[in-house]
């Protein structure tokens, strides 16, 4: 079963920051927080991941709370092409661990 | 970045026939690969975990005799849908990862239609 909870949908205005929350209150000490997105009829695309420190790359920023029970993905300047389903996953890359998806958040970027 | 290639991207087959889907890691070795299926407007559902050189681990409710998984090398895993029926029509996706603290990479998916 998925270990994360996300809102089912969010809207964001084009050019504004999109902040997508994720709750993972049962995260284990060795589990990372991963974010992926899926555009219709394509495989999931990796966005970013982190363990406990905030992370930033060319696509997004990831803010993880100090207790690691929740996180926020930030798309700083959302475009129409960012409209997708965003999945937050907690996972440790160890033999036997399953990579399980929750329901995700449908982000609609509107002009 | 690392690439996972899935083939074919689309396939149409007749009821009762078998279909094989390939998942290749192109520039890294993957000891573990995951197979998912996805129905319209739903999330990815994990079907099985494929481990190189050993039997796959299937999720509850997934028929191992119907969905045959072979992971014969560190760069290739295959999913064979045997005796396909229209209800097997779905989007099948594979994933492979490398080592700790790296992300898992996904194939582009295979759209299977059984007629």
Coordinates of C-alpha atoms in Angstrom, one line a residue:
Chain A
X1 CA 0.0 0.0 0.0
X2 CA 1.1 3.5 -0.7
X3 CA 2.5 5.4 2.3
X4 CA 1.7 8.9 1.1
X5 CA -1.4 11.1 1.0
X6 CA -1.9 13.8 -1.6
X7 CA -4.8 16.1 -2.5
X8 CA -6.6 14.6 -5.6
X9 CA -6.4 17.8 -7.6
X10 CA -5.0 21.4 -7.7
X11 CA -5.2 24.3 -10.1
X12 CA -2.5 26.8 -10.7
X13 CA -2.3 29.9 -12.8
X14 CA 0.4 29.9 -15.6
X15 CA 3.5 31.7 -14.5
X16 CA 2.8 31.3 -10.8
X17 CA 4.4 28.8 -8.4
X18 CA 2.7 25.5 -7.9
X19 CA 3.0 24.0 -4.5
X20 CA 2.1 20.4 -4.2
X21 CA 1.8 18.9 -0.7
X22 CA 2.4 15.3 0.4
X23 CA 1.9 13.6 3.7
X24 CA 4.1 10.7 4.7
X25 CA 3.8 10.4 8.4
X26 CA 5.0 6.7 8.5
X27 CA 8.2 7.3 6.6
X28 CA 11.1 5.2 7.7
X29 CA 14.5 6.5 8.5
X30 CA 16.2 5.2 5.3
X31 CA 13.3 6.1 2.9
X32 CA 13.7 8.9 0.5
X33 CA 10.9 11.1 -0.8
X34 CA 10.6 10.9 -4.6
X35 CA 8.4 12.9 -6.9
X36 CA 7.4 11.8 -10.4
X37 CA 4.9 13.1 -12.8
X38 CA 2.9 11.5 -15.6
X39 CA 1.6 13.1 -18.6
X40 CA -1.2 11.3 -20.4
X41 CA -0.2 7.9 -21.9
X42 CA 3.4 8.2 -21.0
X43 CA 5.6 6.6 -18.4
X44 CA 6.3 8.5 -15.2
X45 CA 9.0 11.2 -15.4
X46 CA 11.4 11.7 -12.5
X47 CA 11.4 15.1 -11.0
X48 CA 13.4 15.2 -7.8
X49 CA 14.1 13.3 -4.6
X50 CA 15.5 13.9 -1.1
X51 CA 16.2 12.3 2.3
X52 CA 15.9 15.1 4.8
X53 CA 17.5 18.2 3.3
X54 CA 15.7 20.5 0.9
X55 CA 16.7 19.9 -2.7
X56 CA 16.6 21.9 -5.9
X57 CA 17.2 21.1 -9.5
X58 CA 16.3 22.6 -12.9
X59 CA 12.8 21.4 -12.7
X60 CA 11.7 21.9 -9.1
X61 CA 12.4 22.3 -5.4
X62 CA 11.6 19.9 -2.7
X63 CA 10.9 21.0 0.8
X64 CA 10.9 18.3 3.5
X65 CA 9.8 19.2 7.0
X66 CA 12.2 18.6 9.9
X67 CA 10.3 15.6 11.2
X68 CA 10.1 14.2 7.6
X69 CA 6.4 13.6 7.9
X70 CA 5.5 15.8 5.0
X71 CA 7.0 17.5 2.0
X72 CA 6.1 20.0 -0.7
X73 CA 7.1 20.0 -4.3
X74 CA 7.5 23.5 -5.8
X75 CA 7.3 24.2 -9.5
X76 CA 8.5 27.9 -9.4
X77 CA 6.9 29.1 -12.6
X78 CA 4.3 26.7 -13.8
X79 CA 3.6 26.4 -17.6
X80 CA 0.8 24.7 -19.4
X81 CA 3.1 21.8 -20.1
X82 CA 3.3 21.1 -16.4
X83 CA -0.3 19.9 -16.4
X84 CA 0.1 16.3 -15.3
X85 CA -0.5 13.8 -12.5
X86 CA 2.1 14.3 -9.8
X87 CA 3.1 11.3 -7.6
X88 CA 4.9 11.5 -4.2
X89 CA 6.5 8.2 -3.2
X90 CA 8.5 7.2 -0.2
X91 CA 11.0 4.4 -1.0
X92 CA 14.3 2.9 0.0
X93 CA 16.2 1.3 -2.8
X94 CA 16.8 -2.0 -1.1
X95 CA 16.3 -5.6 -2.2
X96 CA 12.7 -6.6 -1.6
X97 CA 11.3 -3.1 -1.3
X98 CA 8.4 -2.3 -3.6
X99 CA 8.0 0.9 -5.5
X100 CA 4.3 1.6 -4.9
X101 CA 2.3 4.5 -6.3
X102 CA -0.5 6.3 -4.6
X103 CA -3.4 8.2 -6.3
X104 CA -1.3 11.3 -7.0
X105 CA -2.4 14.9 -7.5
X106 CA -3.8 16.1 -10.8
X107 CA -2.3 19.5 -11.4
X108 CA -4.1 21.7 -13.9
X109 CA -2.1 24.8 -15.0
X110 CA -4.5 27.4 -16.5
X111 CA -3.8 30.4 -18.7
Chain B
X1 CA 20.4 10.4 -17.5
X2 CA 19.7 6.7 -17.4
X3 CA 17.2 5.3 -19.9
X4 CA 14.7 2.5 -19.8
X5 CA 13.4 1.4 -23.1
X6 CA 10.1 -0.5 -23.4
X7 CA 9.0 -2.3 -26.6
X8 CA 6.6 -2.3 -28.2
X9 CA 4.9 1.0 -27.4
X10 CA 1.6 -0.3 -28.8
X11 CA 0.3 -3.7 -29.6
X12 CA -3.0 -5.1 -30.7
X13 CA -3.6 -8.8 -30.5
X14 CA -6.4 -11.3 -30.8
X15 CA -8.1 -13.0 -27.8
X16 CA -6.3 -16.2 -26.9
X17 CA -2.9 -15.2 -28.2
X18 CA 0.2 -14.3 -26.1
X19 CA 2.0 -11.0 -26.2
X20 CA 5.6 -10.3 -25.0
X21 CA 6.7 -6.9 -23.7
X22 CA 10.4 -6.1 -23.3
X23 CA 12.0 -3.7 -20.8
X24 CA 15.6 -2.8 -21.3
X25 CA 17.9 -0.7 -19.2
X26 CA 20.1 0.9 -21.8
X27 CA 23.1 2.3 -19.9
X28 CA 23.0 0.7 -16.5
X29 CA 22.5 -2.7 -14.9
X30 CA 19.3 -3.3 -13.1
X31 CA 19.1 -6.1 -10.6
X32 CA 15.4 -5.3 -9.9
X33 CA 12.7 -4.2 -12.3
X34 CA 9.1 -3.4 -11.5
X35 CA 6.1 -4.1 -13.7
X36 CA 2.9 -2.1 -13.5
X37 CA -0.5 -1.9 -15.2
X38 CA -2.6 1.2 -15.4
X39 CA -6.2 1.5 -16.3
X40 CA -7.7 4.8 -17.6
X41 CA -7.8 7.6 -15.0
X42 CA -6.2 5.4 -12.4
X43 CA -2.8 5.2 -10.8
X44 CA -0.1 2.7 -11.6
X45 CA -0.7 -0.7 -9.9
X46 CA 2.3 -2.8 -9.1
X47 CA 2.0 -6.2 -10.6
X48 CA 5.3 -7.8 -9.8
X49 CA 8.9 -7.3 -8.9
X50 CA 11.4 -8.9 -11.2
X51 CA 14.8 -9.9 -9.8
X52 CA 17.6 -10.9 -12.1
X53 CA 18.3 -14.6 -12.0
X54 CA 15.4 -15.5 -9.7
X55 CA 11.6 -15.8 -9.8
X56 CA 9.5 -12.8 -9.8
X57 CA 7.5 -11.7 -6.8
X58 CA 3.9 -11.2 -7.7
X59 CA 1.4 -8.9 -5.9
X60 CA -1.7 -10.3 -4.5
X61 CA -4.4 -10.9 -7.1
X62 CA -2.0 -11.0 -10.0
X63 CA -1.9 -14.4 -11.8
X64 CA 1.6 -15.5 -12.2
X65 CA 0.7 -18.1 -14.8
X66 CA -1.0 -15.5 -16.9
X67 CA 1.6 -12.7 -16.6
X68 CA 5.0 -14.5 -17.1
X69 CA 8.0 -12.4 -16.1
X70 CA 11.5 -13.3 -17.0
X71 CA 14.6 -11.4 -15.9
X72 CA 17.4 -13.3 -17.6
X73 CA 20.0 -10.6 -17.6
X74 CA 20.9 -7.3 -15.8
X75 CA 19.5 -5.3 -18.7
X76 CA 16.4 -7.1 -19.8
X77 CA 13.1 -8.1 -18.3
X78 CA 10.1 -9.4 -20.2
X79 CA 6.5 -9.6 -19.4
X80 CA 4.4 -12.1 -21.4
X81 CA 0.6 -11.9 -21.2
X82 CA -0.6 -15.4 -22.0
X83 CA -3.9 -16.2 -23.5
X84 CA -4.9 -12.6 -23.6
X85 CA -8.5 -11.5 -23.1
X86 CA -10.1 -8.1 -23.7
X87 CA -10.0 -7.4 -19.9
X88 CA -6.2 -7.5 -20.1
X89 CA -6.2 -4.4 -22.3
X90 CA -4.3 -1.8 -20.4
X91 CA -1.2 0.3 -20.2
X92 CA 1.8 -1.7 -19.0
X93 CA 4.8 0.1 -17.6
X94 CA 8.2 -1.1 -16.4
X95 CA 10.7 0.5 -14.1
X96 CA 14.3 -0.1 -13.2
X97 CA 16.6 1.3 -10.7
X98 CA 20.3 1.4 -10.0
X99 CA 21.7 1.7 -6.5
X100 CA 20.8 3.4 -3.2
X101 CA 20.0 7.1 -3.5
X102 CA 19.3 7.0 -7.2
X103 CA 15.9 7.3 -8.8
X104 CA 14.0 4.6 -10.5
X105 CA 13.6 5.1 -14.3
X106 CA 10.5 4.2 -16.2
X107 CA 9.8 3.0 -19.6
X108 CA 7.5 4.8 -22.0
X109 CA 4.8 2.2 -21.5
X110 CA 3.1 -0.3 -23.7
X111 CA -0.6 0.1 -24.7
X112 CA -2.0 -3.4 -25.1
X113 CA -5.4 -3.8 -26.8
X114 CA -6.9 -7.3 -27.0
X115 CA -9.6 -7.7 -29.6

